[in-house]
């Protein structure tokens, strides 16, 4: 996820630098709001790592919800960026933090600590890009 988001971040920065993407005031405001909400959902690495897996998963799902709500409110390049960022985080939707207790799980799997960290770093990369969008 981190690698995919890094590519998205690079493309977004390039489009802004080359003035291909010139965020409108509404996009900048939405980016600032979404970045703030992502900061609340996924905090510093040491804080996240201290959480129980169920809480880490909840926060990652909250980050996906933030992206989905922001995506519903925009069009064009901002929507394309948010959609691609959301798509990069899709594995989170297949994770579970609760034991299966012998039953089936609809394909949900328990992520490793490294997978949690990867997803959280990806969210931080998205947040940082949205902060950049908000500041141009």
PDB file of C-alpha atoms in Angstrom, residues 12-73:
ATOM      1  CA  UNK A  12      -0.168  14.531  -7.559  1.00  0.00           C
ATOM      2  CA  UNK A  13       2.891  16.632  -6.732  1.00  0.00           C
ATOM      3  CA  UNK A  14       3.990  16.553 -10.366  1.00  0.00           C
ATOM      4  CA  UNK A  15       0.562  17.634 -11.612  1.00  0.00           C
ATOM      5  CA  UNK A  16       0.447  20.478  -9.099  1.00  0.00           C
ATOM      6  CA  UNK A  17       4.032  21.540  -9.819  1.00  0.00           C
ATOM      7  CA  UNK A  18       3.370  21.500 -13.575  1.00  0.00           C
ATOM      8  CA  UNK A  19       0.100  23.378 -12.983  1.00  0.00           C
ATOM      9  CA  UNK A  20      -1.874  20.607 -14.671  1.00  0.00           C
ATOM     10  CA  UNK A  21      -3.849  20.368 -11.440  1.00  0.00           C
ATOM     11  CA  UNK A  22      -4.742  23.723  -9.982  1.00  0.00           C
ATOM     12  CA  UNK A  23      -6.962  22.950  -6.997  1.00  0.00           C
ATOM     13  CA  UNK A  24      -9.962  25.214  -6.621  1.00  0.00           C
ATOM     14  CA  UNK A  25     -10.739  26.864  -3.295  1.00  0.00           C
ATOM     15  CA  UNK A  26     -13.425  24.240  -2.572  1.00  0.00           C
ATOM     16  CA  UNK A  27     -10.946  21.433  -3.252  1.00  0.00           C
ATOM     17  CA  UNK A  28      -8.363  23.035  -0.984  1.00  0.00           C
ATOM     18  CA  UNK A  29     -10.905  23.349   1.809  1.00  0.00           C
ATOM     19  CA  UNK A  30     -12.034  19.755   1.378  1.00  0.00           C
ATOM     20  CA  UNK A  31      -8.422  18.573   1.305  1.00  0.00           C
ATOM     21  CA  UNK A  32      -7.706  20.402   4.572  1.00  0.00           C
ATOM     22  CA  UNK A  33     -10.776  18.899   6.232  1.00  0.00           C
ATOM     23  CA  UNK A  34     -10.005  15.369   5.024  1.00  0.00           C
ATOM     24  CA  UNK A  35      -6.360  15.696   6.098  1.00  0.00           C
ATOM     25  CA  UNK A  36      -7.465  16.754   9.561  1.00  0.00           C
ATOM     26  CA  UNK A  37      -9.847  13.809   9.832  1.00  0.00           C
ATOM     27  CA  UNK A  38      -7.156  11.407   8.597  1.00  0.00           C
ATOM     28  CA  UNK A  39      -4.801  12.796  11.267  1.00  0.00           C
ATOM     29  CA  UNK A  40      -7.390  11.975  13.892  1.00  0.00           C
ATOM     30  CA  UNK A  41      -7.980   8.490  12.526  1.00  0.00           C
ATOM     31  CA  UNK A  42      -4.344   7.473  12.095  1.00  0.00           C
ATOM     32  CA  UNK A  43      -1.948   9.148  14.497  1.00  0.00           C
ATOM     33  CA  UNK A  44       1.792   8.823  15.094  1.00  0.00           C
ATOM     34  CA  UNK A  45       3.381   5.404  14.500  1.00  0.00           C
ATOM     35  CA  UNK A  46       4.230   4.818  18.169  1.00  0.00           C
ATOM     36  CA  UNK A  47       0.663   5.617  19.209  1.00  0.00           C
ATOM     37  CA  UNK A  48      -0.813   3.349  16.543  1.00  0.00           C
ATOM     38  CA  UNK A  49       1.504   0.460  17.405  1.00  0.00           C
ATOM     39  CA  UNK A  50       0.453   0.628  21.054  1.00  0.00           C
ATOM     40  CA  UNK A  51      -3.200   0.086  20.127  1.00  0.00           C
ATOM     41  CA  UNK A  52      -4.951  -3.268  20.136  1.00  0.00           C
ATOM     42  CA  UNK A  53      -5.389  -4.749  16.635  1.00  0.00           C
ATOM     43  CA  UNK A  54      -9.146  -4.168  16.716  1.00  0.00           C
ATOM     44  CA  UNK A  55      -8.581  -0.462  17.397  1.00  0.00           C
ATOM     45  CA  UNK A  56      -5.961  -0.188  14.670  1.00  0.00           C
ATOM     46  CA  UNK A  57      -8.354  -1.774  12.207  1.00  0.00           C
ATOM     47  CA  UNK A  58     -11.177   0.512  13.314  1.00  0.00           C
ATOM     48  CA  UNK A  59      -9.013   3.581  12.706  1.00  0.00           C
ATOM     49  CA  UNK A  60      -7.973   2.359   9.275  1.00  0.00           C
ATOM     50  CA  UNK A  61     -11.600   1.772   8.347  1.00  0.00           C
ATOM     51  CA  UNK A  62     -12.367   5.274   9.613  1.00  0.00           C
ATOM     52  CA  UNK A  63      -9.668   6.611   7.291  1.00  0.00           C
ATOM     53  CA  UNK A  64     -11.329   4.824   4.378  1.00  0.00           C
ATOM     54  CA  UNK A  65     -14.643   6.393   5.360  1.00  0.00           C
ATOM     55  CA  UNK A  66     -13.036   9.848   5.389  1.00  0.00           C
ATOM     56  CA  UNK A  67     -11.763   9.280   1.862  1.00  0.00           C
ATOM     57  CA  UNK A  68     -15.138   7.974   0.683  1.00  0.00           C
ATOM     58  CA  UNK A  69     -17.024  10.988   2.043  1.00  0.00           C
ATOM     59  CA  UNK A  70     -14.509  13.417   0.546  1.00  0.00           C
ATOM     60  CA  UNK A  71     -14.683  11.587  -2.783  1.00  0.00           C
ATOM     61  CA  UNK A  72     -18.465  11.945  -2.832  1.00  0.00           C
ATOM     62  CA  UNK A  73     -18.091  15.730  -2.708  1.00  0.00           C
TER      63      UNK A  73
END
